[in-house]
Coordinates of C-alpha atoms in Angstrom, one line a residue:
M192 CA -27.9 8.7 9.3
H193 CA -25.6 12.0 10.0
M194 CA -22.3 11.8 9.7
S195 CA -19.9 13.7 11.8
N196 CA -16.7 15.0 10.1
A197 CA -15.2 15.2 13.8
P198 CA -11.6 13.4 13.7
S199 CA -12.3 10.9 17.2
T200 CA -9.9 9.0 19.5
Q201 CA -12.9 6.6 20.3
W202 CA -11.3 3.9 17.6
K203 CA -10.5 -0.1 18.9
E204 CA -9.0 -2.6 17.4
V205 CA -11.2 -6.2 17.6
V206 CA -8.4 -8.6 18.1
A207 CA -10.1 -12.4 17.6
P208 CA -9.2 -15.2 20.2
D209 CA -7.7 -17.9 17.2
E210 CA -5.5 -14.5 15.2
A211 CA -2.5 -15.3 16.3
Q212 CA -2.9 -19.4 15.2
R213 CA -4.6 -18.0 11.7
F214 CA -2.1 -15.3 11.0
A215 CA 1.3 -18.0 12.0
G216 CA -0.9 -20.1 9.1
Y217 CA -1.0 -17.3 6.7
A218 CA 2.6 -16.5 7.1
R219 CA 3.5 -20.6 6.2
Q220 CA 1.0 -20.6 3.1
F221 CA 3.0 -17.4 1.7
A222 CA 6.1 -18.5 2.5
E223 CA 5.4 -21.7 0.4
L224 CA 4.2 -19.3 -2.6
Q225 CA 6.9 -17.3 -2.3
A226 CA 9.5 -19.7 -2.3
R227 CA 7.9 -21.3 -5.5
K228 CA 7.8 -18.3 -7.1
S229 CA 11.0 -17.7 -6.3
Q230 CA 12.4 -21.0 -7.3
K231 CA 10.6 -19.4 -11.1
Y232 CA 12.1 -15.7 -11.3
G233 CA 15.0 -16.1 -8.8
A234 CA 14.6 -14.7 -5.1
G235 CA 12.1 -11.6 -4.9
R236 CA 9.1 -10.5 -3.2
G237 CA 5.6 -12.5 -2.2
L238 CA 3.7 -9.9 -3.8
H239 CA 4.5 -6.5 -5.5
R240 CA 7.0 -8.6 -7.4
K241 CA 8.0 -7.0 -10.4
Q242 CA 10.1 -3.4 -9.0
L243 CA 9.4 -0.7 -11.8
T244 CA 10.9 2.1 -10.9
A245 CA 13.3 3.3 -8.0
A246 CA 14.0 7.1 -7.7
Y247 CA 14.8 9.0 -4.5
G248 CA 13.5 12.8 -3.7
R249 CA 12.3 14.2 -0.4
L250 CA 8.8 14.6 2.2
E251 CA 8.4 18.3 3.1
V252 CA 5.9 18.3 6.5
L253 CA 3.8 20.8 6.7
G254 CA 3.2 23.4 9.4
E255 CA -0.2 24.6 11.2
L256 CA -1.9 21.3 10.7
P257 CA -5.1 20.3 12.9
T258 CA -4.5 18.7 15.8
F259 CA -5.7 15.1 14.4
A260 CA -2.8 15.2 11.8
A261 CA 0.1 17.3 13.9
Q262 CA 0.9 13.3 15.1
G263 CA 4.2 11.4 14.6
L264 CA 6.0 12.1 11.8
F265 CA 3.5 15.2 11.4
A266 CA 4.0 17.1 14.5
R267 CA 6.3 19.8 13.5
P268 CA 7.6 21.5 10.3
A269 CA 10.6 19.2 8.4
Q270 CA 12.1 17.8 5.4
Y271 CA 12.8 13.7 4.8
D272 CA 15.3 12.3 2.7
V273 CA 13.1 9.4 0.7
R274 CA 13.2 6.1 -1.2
V275 CA 10.7 5.6 -3.3
R276 CA 9.7 1.8 -5.3
L277 CA 6.8 1.7 -7.8
S278 CA 5.6 -2.2 -8.3
N279 CA 3.0 -4.0 -10.0
G280 CA 1.0 -6.1 -7.5
G281 CA 1.3 -9.4 -8.5
M282 CA 3.3 -12.5 -7.3
D283 CA 4.8 -13.2 -10.7
K284 CA 7.1 -10.6 -13.3
A285 CA 3.6 -10.3 -15.7
A286 CA 3.9 -8.2 -18.3
D287 CA 2.7 -4.6 -18.0
H288 CA -0.3 -4.5 -20.0
K289 CA -2.1 -7.3 -17.9
P290 CA -4.1 -5.9 -15.4
D291 CA -2.9 -5.4 -12.0
I292 CA -2.7 -3.6 -8.5
R293 CA -0.4 -0.8 -8.9
G294 CA 1.9 0.0 -6.0
F295 CA 3.7 3.3 -4.9
A296 CA 5.9 2.6 -1.9
I297 CA 7.5 5.1 0.0
S298 CA 10.3 5.0 2.9
V299 CA 10.8 8.0 4.9
R300 CA 14.6 8.0 6.1
G301 CA 15.5 9.6 9.3
V302 CA 12.8 9.2 11.3
Q303 CA 13.4 9.9 15.2
G304 CA 10.9 7.7 17.3
D305 CA 9.7 4.3 18.7
S306 CA 9.3 1.8 16.1
A307 CA 5.5 0.4 16.1
L308 CA 7.2 -3.0 16.5
G309 CA 8.3 -2.1 19.7
N310 CA 11.8 -3.8 19.2
G311 CA 14.2 0.1 19.4
P312 CA 14.4 3.5 17.7
A313 CA 11.9 3.2 13.9
K314 CA 14.7 2.9 11.2
S315 CA 12.0 4.8 8.6
Q316 CA 8.3 5.3 8.5
D317 CA 6.9 3.4 5.4
F318 CA 3.8 3.9 3.5
L319 CA 2.8 1.1 0.9
L320 CA 0.1 2.8 -1.5
I321 CA -1.8 1.5 -4.0
N322 CA -4.2 2.8 -6.5
Q323 CA -7.4 1.5 -4.9
E324 CA -9.1 3.4 -2.2
K325 CA -9.9 0.6 -0.4
F326 CA -9.2 -3.2 0.2
A327 CA -10.9 -5.8 -1.9
F328 CA -11.9 -7.9 1.1
P329 CA -13.0 -7.4 4.1
Q330 CA -10.8 -8.9 6.1
S331 CA -7.0 -11.1 5.5
A332 CA -8.5 -14.4 5.9
E333 CA -10.5 -14.2 2.3
F334 CA -7.4 -12.6 0.9
V335 CA -5.4 -15.0 1.6
D336 CA -7.1 -17.6 0.5
F337 CA -8.0 -15.9 -2.8
V338 CA -4.1 -15.1 -3.5
V339 CA -3.0 -19.0 -2.6
A340 CA -5.6 -20.3 -5.0
A341 CA -4.6 -17.8 -7.5
S342 CA -1.1 -18.4 -7.2
H343 CA -1.9 -22.3 -8.9
G344 CA -3.2 -20.4 -11.7
G345 CA -6.9 -19.5 -12.9
G346 CA -8.5 -23.0 -13.2
A347 CA -7.5 -23.5 -9.2
L348 CA -9.1 -19.8 -8.7
I349 CA -12.4 -20.4 -10.7
K350 CA -12.5 -24.3 -8.8
F351 CA -12.0 -22.7 -5.3
L352 CA -14.4 -19.5 -6.1
V353 CA -17.0 -22.3 -7.6
Q354 CA -16.5 -24.9 -4.0
R355 CA -16.5 -21.4 -1.9
H356 CA -19.6 -19.3 -3.1
G357 CA -21.2 -21.6 -5.3
L358 CA -21.8 -21.3 -9.3
L359 CA -23.7 -17.8 -9.0
G360 CA -21.5 -16.5 -6.0
A361 CA -18.5 -17.8 -8.4
A362 CA -19.0 -15.4 -11.4
R363 CA -20.0 -12.7 -9.0
Q364 CA -16.4 -12.7 -7.6
I365 CA -15.2 -13.2 -10.9
A366 CA -16.7 -9.7 -12.2
K367 CA -15.4 -7.9 -9.3
T368 CA -12.2 -9.2 -9.6
V369 CA -12.2 -8.3 -13.2
K370 CA -13.6 -4.8 -12.0
T371 CA -11.1 -4.3 -9.4
F372 CA -8.1 -5.2 -11.6
G373 CA -9.2 -3.8 -15.0
R374 CA -9.8 -0.2 -13.7
P375 CA -7.9 2.5 -15.8
F376 CA -4.5 3.7 -14.7
G377 CA -3.4 6.9 -15.1
G378 CA 0.0 6.4 -14.4
F379 CA 2.3 6.3 -11.6
A380 CA 2.9 10.2 -12.0
S381 CA -0.9 11.3 -11.7
H382 CA -3.0 8.8 -10.5
A383 CA -3.6 9.0 -6.6
M384 CA -2.8 6.0 -4.7
F385 CA -4.3 5.2 -1.2
S386 CA -3.3 3.0 2.1
A387 CA -6.6 1.3 1.7
A388 CA -6.4 -0.2 5.5
P389 CA -5.8 2.7 8.2
I390 CA -3.1 3.8 10.8
A391 CA -2.8 5.3 14.0
C392 CA -2.0 9.2 14.1
G393 CA -1.1 9.4 18.0
P394 CA -4.4 8.6 19.6
Y395 CA -6.1 9.2 16.7
A396 CA -6.6 6.9 13.5
V397 CA -6.0 8.1 9.7
R398 CA -6.1 6.8 6.3
V399 CA -3.4 7.8 3.7
R400 CA -3.7 9.2 0.2
L401 CA -1.0 10.2 -2.3
V402 CA -2.3 13.1 -5.1
P403 CA -0.5 14.0 -7.9
H404 CA 0.1 17.8 -8.9
A405 CA -1.6 18.4 -11.7
S406 CA 2.4 19.4 -12.8
N407 CA 3.1 16.3 -13.1
G408 CA 1.2 16.0 -16.5
A409 CA -1.9 14.6 -17.5
P410 CA -2.8 11.1 -17.1
V411 CA -2.2 8.7 -19.9
R412 CA -5.2 7.5 -21.2
Q413 CA -4.0 3.8 -22.9
V414 CA -2.6 0.7 -20.9
Q415 CA 1.2 0.9 -21.4
H416 CA 3.6 -2.1 -22.4
D417 CA 6.2 -0.7 -20.0
W418 CA 5.2 1.9 -17.1
D419 CA 8.3 2.2 -15.8
A420 CA 9.4 4.0 -19.1
E421 CA 5.9 6.2 -18.6
F422 CA 7.3 7.6 -15.6
S423 CA 10.6 7.8 -15.9
G424 CA 10.2 9.8 -19.1
R425 CA 8.5 12.2 -17.0
L426 CA 11.2 12.0 -14.5
R427 CA 13.9 12.7 -16.7
Q428 CA 12.0 16.2 -17.6
Q429 CA 11.5 17.7 -14.9
D430 CA 10.6 17.8 -11.2
L431 CA 7.2 15.6 -9.8
Q432 CA 5.3 16.1 -7.3
W433 CA 2.6 15.1 -4.7
D434 CA 0.4 15.7 -2.1
L435 CA 0.4 13.3 1.0
Q436 CA -3.0 13.7 2.6
L437 CA -4.6 11.8 5.9
Q438 CA -8.0 11.8 6.4
P439 CA -9.7 11.0 9.9
F440 CA -11.7 8.1 12.1
V441 CA -15.1 9.6 12.8
D442 CA -16.8 6.6 14.1
E443 CA -16.9 2.7 13.4
A444 CA -20.4 2.5 11.8
T445 CA -18.7 5.6 9.4
T446 CA -15.3 5.0 8.8
P447 CA -14.7 0.6 10.3
I448 CA -11.4 0.0 11.6
E449 CA -11.4 -3.8 11.0
D450 CA -13.5 -3.6 7.6
A451 CA -10.7 -2.6 5.1
S452 CA -13.3 -3.4 2.0
V453 CA -15.4 0.2 3.1
D454 CA -13.9 3.5 1.3
W455 CA -14.1 5.8 4.4
P456 CA -16.0 9.1 3.2
T457 CA -14.2 11.3 5.3
P458 CA -12.7 14.8 4.3
Y459 CA -8.4 14.4 3.7
T460 CA -5.6 16.9 4.8
T461 CA -2.5 18.1 3.4
V462 CA -0.3 17.1 5.6
A463 CA 3.2 17.0 3.8
R464 CA 4.3 17.7 -0.4
L465 CA 6.5 14.7 -1.9
T466 CA 8.9 15.6 -4.5
L467 CA 11.1 13.7 -6.5
P468 CA 13.6 15.9 -8.5
R469 CA 14.6 15.4 -12.1
Q470 CA 16.9 12.2 -12.3
D471 CA 17.1 9.6 -14.3
P472 CA 16.3 6.1 -13.1
A473 CA 17.3 4.1 -15.6
A474 CA 20.4 5.2 -15.5
D475 CA 21.0 4.6 -11.6
A476 CA 21.8 1.0 -11.0
A477 CA 23.1 1.3 -7.6
L478 CA 19.8 2.8 -6.7
A479 CA 17.3 0.2 -8.3
A480 CA 19.6 -2.6 -6.6
E481 CA 19.3 -0.6 -3.2
V482 CA 15.6 -0.2 -3.3
E483 CA 15.0 -3.8 -4.8
A484 CA 16.8 -5.0 -1.7
A485 CA 15.5 -2.8 0.5
V486 CA 12.3 -3.7 3.3
F487 CA 9.4 -1.8 2.6
D488 CA 6.6 -2.7 5.6
P489 CA 3.3 -0.5 6.8
W490 CA 4.6 -1.9 10.4
Q491 CA 8.6 -0.4 9.6
A492 CA 7.2 3.0 11.1
L493 CA 7.1 5.3 14.2
A494 CA 5.2 3.9 17.0
A495 CA 2.7 7.2 16.6
H496 CA 1.3 5.8 13.1
R497 CA 1.6 1.4 14.3
P498 CA -1.0 0.1 11.2
L499 CA -4.3 -0.9 12.7
G500 CA -6.6 -3.6 11.8
D501 CA -7.3 -7.2 10.9
V502 CA -5.4 -6.7 7.6
M503 CA -2.2 -4.9 8.8
R504 CA -2.1 -7.3 11.7
A505 CA -2.3 -10.3 9.4
R506 CA 0.5 -8.2 7.1
K507 CA 2.7 -7.7 10.5
V508 CA 3.6 -11.7 10.9
V509 CA 3.0 -12.5 7.2
Y510 CA 6.0 -9.4 6.1
F511 CA 8.0 -10.7 8.9
E512 CA 8.0 -14.2 7.7
S513 CA 8.7 -13.3 4.1
Q514 CA 11.7 -10.5 4.9
K515 CA 13.3 -14.1 6.2
G516 CA 13.0 -15.5 2.4
R517 CA 13.2 -11.7 0.8
G518 CA 11.5 -8.6 2.1
A519 CA 8.3 -7.5 1.6
A520 CA 6.6 -5.2 -0.3

């Protein structure tokens, strides 16, 4: 089948009739998980609990962008202050050498426009990126079940997988999980990061990627016991820069909105440049505390960049409850 790369506005979301009820249930499960982990570690997020590095910088939106990209935040050239939070993805404060999803959250400050939540002006435009091109599960139901089971330990997770998929299916799921979590990671300064789920871009739909500049230095070749030290060591020496890029929805078969496990094959367009100026994160305790206390939420966004799809709609409900307990990331 020939794929058209032409960005399309013909995307649509498919909302199941029981979605509100299911998402409320997910929120209760995550609230319980978050409370349980907070008893162990102190107040904190349900996922991405372990903050590694906090940094400040700027996002420069470029000019002369194609129509699908020149929407919302990217409608015209501008420069914005940003805060960045680097994290391990887990619900525990695990050692950095353990396999995990890595998170790169960006809060773009000083944006102008209505909020995606419909509750007045947007406070910021947040991008929550991970070191995976796609989500591990097509929709939120499987993800929530997996995380809740995993929160009770490896034995509970294996038991859940066997009950859900049978012995062979469980083995396949475990192998898939090990492959996802165990992918080599080149470090936050030199590894591409992805939204893994779509957002609106005006009347279009896109996914987001952050690509490091070569000047940031070569990827690390071995597992680190301290990812913060590795990243902060580079940032103490030089400015670090990335290209923020968008890839468009073209059709439902190629770039599905409701299945977050599909890696969209459409080309990326660079729309902005992220710069973290040379700084010493370890010496700025106030910034670290500010970022740890802040909310990073894909729904803390401009209406023009409303998150799309089942996974993102579930996050809206779960994060709202999570923020009551501590804050989302």
